[in-house]
GROMACS .gro file of N, CA and C in nm:
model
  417
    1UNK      N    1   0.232  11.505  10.051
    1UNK     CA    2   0.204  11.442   9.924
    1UNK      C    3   0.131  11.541   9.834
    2UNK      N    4   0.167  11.476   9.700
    2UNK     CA    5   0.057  11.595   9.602
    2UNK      C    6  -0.009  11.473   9.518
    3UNK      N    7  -0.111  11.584   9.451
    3UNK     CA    8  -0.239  11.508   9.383
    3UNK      C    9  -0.259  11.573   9.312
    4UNK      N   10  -0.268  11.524   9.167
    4UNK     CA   11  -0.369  11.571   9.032
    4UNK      C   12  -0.470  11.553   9.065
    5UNK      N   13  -0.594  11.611   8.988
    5UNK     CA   14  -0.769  11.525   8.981
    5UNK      C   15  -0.699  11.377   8.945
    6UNK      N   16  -0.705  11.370   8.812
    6UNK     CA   17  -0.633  11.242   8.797
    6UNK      C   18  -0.649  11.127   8.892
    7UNK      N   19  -0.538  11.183   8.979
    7UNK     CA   20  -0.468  11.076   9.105
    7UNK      C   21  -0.604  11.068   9.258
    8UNK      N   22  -0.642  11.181   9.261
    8UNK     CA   23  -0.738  11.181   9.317
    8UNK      C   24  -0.863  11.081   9.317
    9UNK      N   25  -0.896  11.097   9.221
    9UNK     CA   26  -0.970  10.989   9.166
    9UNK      C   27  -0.965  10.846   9.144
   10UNK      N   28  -0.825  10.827   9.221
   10UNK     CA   29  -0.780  10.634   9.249
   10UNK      C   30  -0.822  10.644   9.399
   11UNK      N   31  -0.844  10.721   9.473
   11UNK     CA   32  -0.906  10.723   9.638
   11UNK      C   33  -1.083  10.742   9.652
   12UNK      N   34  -1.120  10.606   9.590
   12UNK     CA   35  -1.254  10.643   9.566
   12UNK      C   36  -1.297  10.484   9.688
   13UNK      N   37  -1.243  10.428   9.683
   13UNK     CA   38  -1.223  10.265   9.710
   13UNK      C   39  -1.248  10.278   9.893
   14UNK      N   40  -1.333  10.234   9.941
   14UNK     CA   41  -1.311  10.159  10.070
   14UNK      C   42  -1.202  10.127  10.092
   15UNK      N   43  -1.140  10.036  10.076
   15UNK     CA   44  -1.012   9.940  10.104
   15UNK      C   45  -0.881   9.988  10.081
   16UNK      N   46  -0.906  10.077   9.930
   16UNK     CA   47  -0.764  10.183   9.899
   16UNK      C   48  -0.742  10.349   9.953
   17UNK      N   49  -0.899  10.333  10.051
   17UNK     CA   50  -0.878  10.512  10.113
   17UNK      C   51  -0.986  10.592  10.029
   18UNK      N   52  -1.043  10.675  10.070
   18UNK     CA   53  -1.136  10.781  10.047
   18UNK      C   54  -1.068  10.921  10.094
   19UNK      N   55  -1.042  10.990   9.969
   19UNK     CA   56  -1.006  11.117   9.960
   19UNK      C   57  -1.101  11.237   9.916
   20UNK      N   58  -1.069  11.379   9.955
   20UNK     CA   59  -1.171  11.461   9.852
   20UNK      C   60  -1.058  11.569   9.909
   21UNK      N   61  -1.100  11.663   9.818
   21UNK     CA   62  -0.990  11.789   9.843
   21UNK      C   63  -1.106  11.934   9.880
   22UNK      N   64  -1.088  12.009   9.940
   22UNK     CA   65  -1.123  12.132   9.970
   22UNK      C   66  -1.018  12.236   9.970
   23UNK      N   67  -1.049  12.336   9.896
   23UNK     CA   68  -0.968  12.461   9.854
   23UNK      C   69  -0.827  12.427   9.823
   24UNK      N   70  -0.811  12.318   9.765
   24UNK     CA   71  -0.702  12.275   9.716
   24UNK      C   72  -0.633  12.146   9.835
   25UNK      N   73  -0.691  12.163   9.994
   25UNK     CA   74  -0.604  12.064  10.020
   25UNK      C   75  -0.690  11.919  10.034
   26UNK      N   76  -0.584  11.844  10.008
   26UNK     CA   77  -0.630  11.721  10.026
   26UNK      C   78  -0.675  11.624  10.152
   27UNK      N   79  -0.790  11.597  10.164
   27UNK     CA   80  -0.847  11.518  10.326
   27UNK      C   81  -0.829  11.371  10.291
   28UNK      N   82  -0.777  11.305  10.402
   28UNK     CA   83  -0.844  11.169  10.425
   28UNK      C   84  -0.933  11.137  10.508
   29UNK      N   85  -1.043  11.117  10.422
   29UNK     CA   86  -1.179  11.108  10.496
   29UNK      C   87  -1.211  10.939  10.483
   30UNK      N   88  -1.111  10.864  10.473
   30UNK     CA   89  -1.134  10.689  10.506
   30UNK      C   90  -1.184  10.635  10.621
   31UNK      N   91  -1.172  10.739  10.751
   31UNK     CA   92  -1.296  10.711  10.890
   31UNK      C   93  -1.414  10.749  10.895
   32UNK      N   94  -1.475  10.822  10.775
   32UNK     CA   95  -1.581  10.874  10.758
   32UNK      C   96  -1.677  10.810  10.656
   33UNK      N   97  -1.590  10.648  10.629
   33UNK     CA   98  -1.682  10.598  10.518
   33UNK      C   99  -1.841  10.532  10.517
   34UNK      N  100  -1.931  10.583  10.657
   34UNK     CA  101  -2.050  10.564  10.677
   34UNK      C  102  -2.106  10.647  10.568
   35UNK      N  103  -2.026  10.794  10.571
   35UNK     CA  104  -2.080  10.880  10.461
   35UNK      C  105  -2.018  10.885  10.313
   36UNK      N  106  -1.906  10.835  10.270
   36UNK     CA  107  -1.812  10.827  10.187
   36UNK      C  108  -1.788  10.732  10.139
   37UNK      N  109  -1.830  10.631  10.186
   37UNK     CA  110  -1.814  10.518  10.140
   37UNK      C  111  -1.941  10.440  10.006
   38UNK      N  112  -1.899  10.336   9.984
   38UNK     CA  113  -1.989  10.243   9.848
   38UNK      C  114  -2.102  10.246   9.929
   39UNK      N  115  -2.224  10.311   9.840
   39UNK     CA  116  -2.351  10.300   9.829
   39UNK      C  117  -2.398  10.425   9.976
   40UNK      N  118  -2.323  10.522   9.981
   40UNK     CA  119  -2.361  10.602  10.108
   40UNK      C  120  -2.379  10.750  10.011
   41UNK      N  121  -2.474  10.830  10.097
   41UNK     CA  122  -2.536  10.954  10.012
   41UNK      C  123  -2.463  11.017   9.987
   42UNK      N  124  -2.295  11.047  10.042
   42UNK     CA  125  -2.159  11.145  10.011
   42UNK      C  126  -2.072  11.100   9.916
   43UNK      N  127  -2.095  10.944   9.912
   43UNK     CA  128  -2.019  10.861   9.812
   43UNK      C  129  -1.931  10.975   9.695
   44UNK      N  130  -2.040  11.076   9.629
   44UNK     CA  131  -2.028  11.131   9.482
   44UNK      C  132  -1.879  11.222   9.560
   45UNK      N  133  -1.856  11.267   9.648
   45UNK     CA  134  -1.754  11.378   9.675
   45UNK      C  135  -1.612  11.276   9.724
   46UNK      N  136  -1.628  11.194   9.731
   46UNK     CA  137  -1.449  11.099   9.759
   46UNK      C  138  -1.413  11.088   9.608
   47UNK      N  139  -1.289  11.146   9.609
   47UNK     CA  140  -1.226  11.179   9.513
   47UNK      C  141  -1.181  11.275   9.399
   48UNK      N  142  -1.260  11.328   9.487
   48UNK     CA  143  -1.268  11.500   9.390
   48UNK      C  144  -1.231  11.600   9.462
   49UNK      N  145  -1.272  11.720   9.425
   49UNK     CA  146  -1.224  11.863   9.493
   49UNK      C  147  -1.383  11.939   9.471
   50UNK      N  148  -1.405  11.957   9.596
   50UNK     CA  149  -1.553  11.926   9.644
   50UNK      C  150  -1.574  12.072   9.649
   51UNK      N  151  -1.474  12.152   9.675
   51UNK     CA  152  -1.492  12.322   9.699
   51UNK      C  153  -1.616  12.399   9.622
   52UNK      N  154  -1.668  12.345   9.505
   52UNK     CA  155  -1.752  12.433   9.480
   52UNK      C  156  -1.907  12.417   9.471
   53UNK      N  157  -1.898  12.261   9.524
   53UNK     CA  158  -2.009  12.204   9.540
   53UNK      C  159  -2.026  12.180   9.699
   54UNK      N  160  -1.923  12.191   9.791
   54UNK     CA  161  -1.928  12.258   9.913
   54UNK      C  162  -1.983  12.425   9.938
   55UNK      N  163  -1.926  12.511   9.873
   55UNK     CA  164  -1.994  12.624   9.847
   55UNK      C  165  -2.151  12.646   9.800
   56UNK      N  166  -2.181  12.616   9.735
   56UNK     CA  167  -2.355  12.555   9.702
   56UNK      C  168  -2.415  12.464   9.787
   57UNK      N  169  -2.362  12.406   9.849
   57UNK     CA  170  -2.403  12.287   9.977
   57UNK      C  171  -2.519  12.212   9.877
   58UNK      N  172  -2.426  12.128   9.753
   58UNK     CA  173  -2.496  12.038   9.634
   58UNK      C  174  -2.432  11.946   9.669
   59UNK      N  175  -2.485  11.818   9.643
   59UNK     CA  176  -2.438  11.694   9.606
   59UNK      C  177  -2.479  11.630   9.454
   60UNK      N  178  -2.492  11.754   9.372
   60UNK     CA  179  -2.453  11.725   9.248
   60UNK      C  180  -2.338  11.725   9.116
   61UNK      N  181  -2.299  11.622   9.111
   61UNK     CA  182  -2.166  11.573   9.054
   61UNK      C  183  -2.113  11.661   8.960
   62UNK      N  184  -2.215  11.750   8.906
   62UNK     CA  185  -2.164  11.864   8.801
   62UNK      C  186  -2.076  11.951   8.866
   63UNK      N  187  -2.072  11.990   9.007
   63UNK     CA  188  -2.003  12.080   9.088
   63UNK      C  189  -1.915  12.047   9.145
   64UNK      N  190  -1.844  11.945   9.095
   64UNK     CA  191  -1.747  11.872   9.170
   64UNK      C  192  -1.630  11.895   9.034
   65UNK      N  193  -1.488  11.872   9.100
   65UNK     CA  194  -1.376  11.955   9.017
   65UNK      C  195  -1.420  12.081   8.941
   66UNK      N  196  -1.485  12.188   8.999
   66UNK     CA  197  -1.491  12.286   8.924
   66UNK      C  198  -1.428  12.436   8.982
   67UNK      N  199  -1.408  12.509   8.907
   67UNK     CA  200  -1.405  12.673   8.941
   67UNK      C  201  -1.481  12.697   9.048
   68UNK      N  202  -1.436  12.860   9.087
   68UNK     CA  203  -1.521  12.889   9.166
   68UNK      C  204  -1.579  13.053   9.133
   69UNK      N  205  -1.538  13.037   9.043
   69UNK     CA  206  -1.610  13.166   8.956
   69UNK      C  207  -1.776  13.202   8.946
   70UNK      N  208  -1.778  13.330   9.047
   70UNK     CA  209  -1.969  13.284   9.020
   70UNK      C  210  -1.979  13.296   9.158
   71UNK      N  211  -1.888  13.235   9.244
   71UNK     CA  212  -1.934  13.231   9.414
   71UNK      C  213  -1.988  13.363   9.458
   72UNK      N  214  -2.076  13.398   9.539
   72UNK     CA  215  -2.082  13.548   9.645
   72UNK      C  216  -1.979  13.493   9.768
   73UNK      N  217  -1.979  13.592   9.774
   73UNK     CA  218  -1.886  13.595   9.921
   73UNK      C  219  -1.995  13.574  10.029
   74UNK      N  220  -2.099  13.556  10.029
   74UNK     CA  221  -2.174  13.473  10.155
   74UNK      C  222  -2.144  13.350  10.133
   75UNK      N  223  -2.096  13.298  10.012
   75UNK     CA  224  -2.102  13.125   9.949
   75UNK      C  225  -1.982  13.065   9.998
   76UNK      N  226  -1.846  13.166  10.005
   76UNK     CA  227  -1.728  13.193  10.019
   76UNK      C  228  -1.778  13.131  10.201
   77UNK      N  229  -1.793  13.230  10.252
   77UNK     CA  230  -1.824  13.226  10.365
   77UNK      C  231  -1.880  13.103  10.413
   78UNK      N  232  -1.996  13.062  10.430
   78UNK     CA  233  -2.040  12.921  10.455
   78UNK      C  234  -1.973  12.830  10.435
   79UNK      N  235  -1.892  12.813  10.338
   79UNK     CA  236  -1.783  12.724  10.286
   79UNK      C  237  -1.708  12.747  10.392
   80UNK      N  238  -1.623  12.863  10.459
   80UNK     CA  239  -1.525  12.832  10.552
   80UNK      C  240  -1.600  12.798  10.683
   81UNK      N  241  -1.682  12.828  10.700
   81UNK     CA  242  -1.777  12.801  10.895
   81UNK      C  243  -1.844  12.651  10.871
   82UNK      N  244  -1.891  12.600  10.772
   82UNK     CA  245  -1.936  12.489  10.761
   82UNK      C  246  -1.858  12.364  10.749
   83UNK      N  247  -1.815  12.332  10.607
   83UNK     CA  248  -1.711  12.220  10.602
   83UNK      C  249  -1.613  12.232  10.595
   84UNK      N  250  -1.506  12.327  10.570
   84UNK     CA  251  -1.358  12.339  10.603
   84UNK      C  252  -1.355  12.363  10.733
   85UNK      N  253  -1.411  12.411  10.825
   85UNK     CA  254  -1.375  12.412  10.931
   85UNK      C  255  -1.425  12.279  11.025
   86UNK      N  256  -1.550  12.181  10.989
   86UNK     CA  257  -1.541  12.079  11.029
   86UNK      C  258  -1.455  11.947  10.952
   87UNK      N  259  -1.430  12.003  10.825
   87UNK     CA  260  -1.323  11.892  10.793
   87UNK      C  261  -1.202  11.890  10.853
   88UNK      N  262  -1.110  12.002  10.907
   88UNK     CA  263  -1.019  12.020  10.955
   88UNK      C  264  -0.993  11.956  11.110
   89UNK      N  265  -1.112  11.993  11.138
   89UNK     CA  266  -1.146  11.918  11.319
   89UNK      C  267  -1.130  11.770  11.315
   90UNK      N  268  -1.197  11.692  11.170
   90UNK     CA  269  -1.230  11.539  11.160
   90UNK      C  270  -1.136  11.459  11.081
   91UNK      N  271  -1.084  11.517  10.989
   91UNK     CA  272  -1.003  11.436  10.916
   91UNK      C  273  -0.863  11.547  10.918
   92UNK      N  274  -0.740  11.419  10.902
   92UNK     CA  275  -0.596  11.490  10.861
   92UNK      C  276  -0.610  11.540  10.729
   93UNK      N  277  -0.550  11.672  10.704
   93UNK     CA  278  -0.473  11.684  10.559
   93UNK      C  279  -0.346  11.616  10.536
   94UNK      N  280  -0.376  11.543  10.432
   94UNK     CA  281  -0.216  11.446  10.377
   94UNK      C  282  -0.196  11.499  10.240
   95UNK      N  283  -0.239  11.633  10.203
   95UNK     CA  284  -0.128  11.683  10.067
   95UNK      C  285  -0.220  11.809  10.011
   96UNK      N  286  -0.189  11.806   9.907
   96UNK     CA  287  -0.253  11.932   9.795
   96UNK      C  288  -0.254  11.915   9.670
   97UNK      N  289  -0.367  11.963   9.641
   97UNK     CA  290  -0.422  11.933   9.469
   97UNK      C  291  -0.336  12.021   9.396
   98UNK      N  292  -0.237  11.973   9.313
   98UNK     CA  293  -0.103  12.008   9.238
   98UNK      C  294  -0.241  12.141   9.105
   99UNK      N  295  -0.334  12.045   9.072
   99UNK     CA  296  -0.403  12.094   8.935
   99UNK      C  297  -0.558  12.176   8.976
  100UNK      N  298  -0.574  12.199   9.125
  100UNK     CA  299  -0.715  12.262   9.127
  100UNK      C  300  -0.771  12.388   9.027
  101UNK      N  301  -0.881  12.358   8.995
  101UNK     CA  302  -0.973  12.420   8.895
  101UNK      C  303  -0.980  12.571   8.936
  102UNK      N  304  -0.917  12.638   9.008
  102UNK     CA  305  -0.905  12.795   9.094
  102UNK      C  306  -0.727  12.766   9.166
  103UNK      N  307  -0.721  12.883   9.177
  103UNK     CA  308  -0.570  12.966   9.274
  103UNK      C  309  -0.635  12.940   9.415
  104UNK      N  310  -0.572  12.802   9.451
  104UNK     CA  311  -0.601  12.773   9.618
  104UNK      C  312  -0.516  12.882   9.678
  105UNK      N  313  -0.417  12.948   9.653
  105UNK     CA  314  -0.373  13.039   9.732
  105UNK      C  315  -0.469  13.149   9.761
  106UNK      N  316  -0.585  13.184   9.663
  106UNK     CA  317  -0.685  13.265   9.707
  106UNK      C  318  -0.740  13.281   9.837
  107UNK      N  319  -0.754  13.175   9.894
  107UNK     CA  320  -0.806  13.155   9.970
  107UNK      C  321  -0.731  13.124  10.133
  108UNK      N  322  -0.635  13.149  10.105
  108UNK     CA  323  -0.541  13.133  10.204
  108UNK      C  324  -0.573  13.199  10.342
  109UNK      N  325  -0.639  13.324  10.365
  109UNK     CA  326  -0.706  13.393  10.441
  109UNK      C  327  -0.806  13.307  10.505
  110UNK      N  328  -0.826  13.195  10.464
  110UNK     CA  329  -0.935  13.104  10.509
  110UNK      C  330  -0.877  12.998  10.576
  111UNK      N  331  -0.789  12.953  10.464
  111UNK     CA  332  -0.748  12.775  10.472
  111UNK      C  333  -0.583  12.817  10.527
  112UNK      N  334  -0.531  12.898  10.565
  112UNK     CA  335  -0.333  12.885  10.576
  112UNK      C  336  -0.293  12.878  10.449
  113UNK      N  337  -0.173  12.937  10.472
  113UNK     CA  338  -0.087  12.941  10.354
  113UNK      C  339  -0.095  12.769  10.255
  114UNK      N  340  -0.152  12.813  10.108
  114UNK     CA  341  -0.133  12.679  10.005
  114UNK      C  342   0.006  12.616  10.013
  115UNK      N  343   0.090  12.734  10.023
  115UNK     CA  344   0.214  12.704  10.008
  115UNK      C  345   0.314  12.599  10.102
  116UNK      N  346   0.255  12.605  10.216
  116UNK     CA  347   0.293  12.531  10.320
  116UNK      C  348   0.193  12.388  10.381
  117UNK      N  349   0.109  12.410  10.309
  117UNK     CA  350   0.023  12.279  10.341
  117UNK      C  351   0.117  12.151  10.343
  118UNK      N  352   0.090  12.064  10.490
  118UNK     CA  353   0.154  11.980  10.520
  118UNK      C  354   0.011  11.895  10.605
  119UNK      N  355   0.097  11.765  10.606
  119UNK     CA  356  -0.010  11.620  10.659
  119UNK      C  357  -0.011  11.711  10.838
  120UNK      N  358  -0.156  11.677  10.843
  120UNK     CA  359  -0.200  11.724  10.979
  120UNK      C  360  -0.299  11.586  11.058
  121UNK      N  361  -0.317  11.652  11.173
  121UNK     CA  362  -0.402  11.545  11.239
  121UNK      C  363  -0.532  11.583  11.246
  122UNK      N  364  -0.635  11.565  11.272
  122UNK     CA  365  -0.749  11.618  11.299
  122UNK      C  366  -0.739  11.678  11.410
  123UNK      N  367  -0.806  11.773  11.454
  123UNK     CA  368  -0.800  11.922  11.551
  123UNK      C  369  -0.895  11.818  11.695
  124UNK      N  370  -0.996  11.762  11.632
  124UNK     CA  371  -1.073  11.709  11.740
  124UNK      C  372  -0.972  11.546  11.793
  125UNK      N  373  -0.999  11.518  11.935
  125UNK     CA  374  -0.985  11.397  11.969
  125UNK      C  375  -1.004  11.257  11.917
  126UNK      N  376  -0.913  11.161  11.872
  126UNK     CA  377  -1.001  11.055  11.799
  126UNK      C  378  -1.114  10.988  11.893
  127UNK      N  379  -1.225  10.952  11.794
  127UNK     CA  380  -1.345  10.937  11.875
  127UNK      C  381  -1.316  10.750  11.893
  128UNK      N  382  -1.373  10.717  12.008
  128UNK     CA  383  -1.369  10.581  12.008
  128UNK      C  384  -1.437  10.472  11.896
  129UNK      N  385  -1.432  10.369  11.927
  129UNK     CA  386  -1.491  10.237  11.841
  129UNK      C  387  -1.640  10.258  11.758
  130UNK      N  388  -1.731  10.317  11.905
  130UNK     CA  389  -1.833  10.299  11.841
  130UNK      C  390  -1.934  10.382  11.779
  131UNK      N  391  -1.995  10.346  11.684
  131UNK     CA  392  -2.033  10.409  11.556
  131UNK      C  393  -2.103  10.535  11.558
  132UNK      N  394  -2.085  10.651  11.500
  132UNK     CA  395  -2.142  10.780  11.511
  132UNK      C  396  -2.263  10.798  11.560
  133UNK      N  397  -2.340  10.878  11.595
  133UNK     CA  398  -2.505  10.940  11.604
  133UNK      C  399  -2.514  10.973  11.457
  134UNK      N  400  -2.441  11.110  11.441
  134UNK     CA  401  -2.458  11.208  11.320
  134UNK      C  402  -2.422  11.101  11.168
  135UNK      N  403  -2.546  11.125  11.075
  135UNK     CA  404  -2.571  11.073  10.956
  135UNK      C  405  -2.532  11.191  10.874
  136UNK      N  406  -2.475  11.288  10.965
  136UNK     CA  407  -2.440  11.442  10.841
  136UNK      C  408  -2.257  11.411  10.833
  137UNK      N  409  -2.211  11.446  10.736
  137UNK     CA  410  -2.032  11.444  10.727
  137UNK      C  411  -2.013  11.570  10.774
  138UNK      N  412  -2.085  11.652  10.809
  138UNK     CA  413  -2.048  11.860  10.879
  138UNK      C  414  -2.098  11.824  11.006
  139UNK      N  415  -2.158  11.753  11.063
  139UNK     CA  416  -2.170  11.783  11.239
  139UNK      C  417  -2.077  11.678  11.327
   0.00000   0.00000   0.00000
């Protein structure tokens, strides 16, 4: 599947799915709505393209759909060992941001080819019924 911001931004909903995109691809993070969900501290990042406010490790809404112009490559870095690599373990990718604010192919050295991004499963085992330890969306 593909996604504008736009369209992105109808996966904000409990009930209709919680989305956010990193380096262009798109997560479903709808099992993760302890943190993503209405009235939870991650709430602000379902529905957006979180990459550069993942890079700053902010949860301020100004850094959300933006460039990434400005990053150091240590920022670069943390971004791939921190949450792309635990988003990938926890949630499937089901598409790619058609309109991201940067050339997700940049980053391809990190994330796989943009070009081929396809719906995946999460890397880790699904976890059973009952409810997490971790209050963090990265551990």
């Amino acid at each position: 599947a593909a996604f504008t911001l736009a369209e992105l931004q109808n996966y904000r909903q409990d009930e209709g799915g919680l989305l956010l995109a990193v380096w262009g691809r798109v997560f479903d993070v709808t099992n993760g709505k302890e943190f993503y969900g209405q009235g939870q501290g991650y709430r602000v990042f379902a529905g957006h393209d979180c990459t550069r406010a993942f890079a700053l490790t902010s949860t301020k809404a100004k850094w959300l759909d933006q460039g990434l112009d400005g990053l150091t490559e240590k920022q670069i870095v943390h971004l791939n060992q921190t949450y792309w690599e635990t988003y990938v373990a926890k949630y499937p990718v089901v598409g790619k941001l058609l309109d991201a604010p940067y050339n997700p192919a940049d980053y391809d050295h990190f994330a796989g080819p943009f070009s081929e991004v396809r719906r995946t499963r999460p890397h880790k085992a699904a976890e059973t019924s009952k409810p997490r330890q971790s209050r963090c969306p990265v551990t």
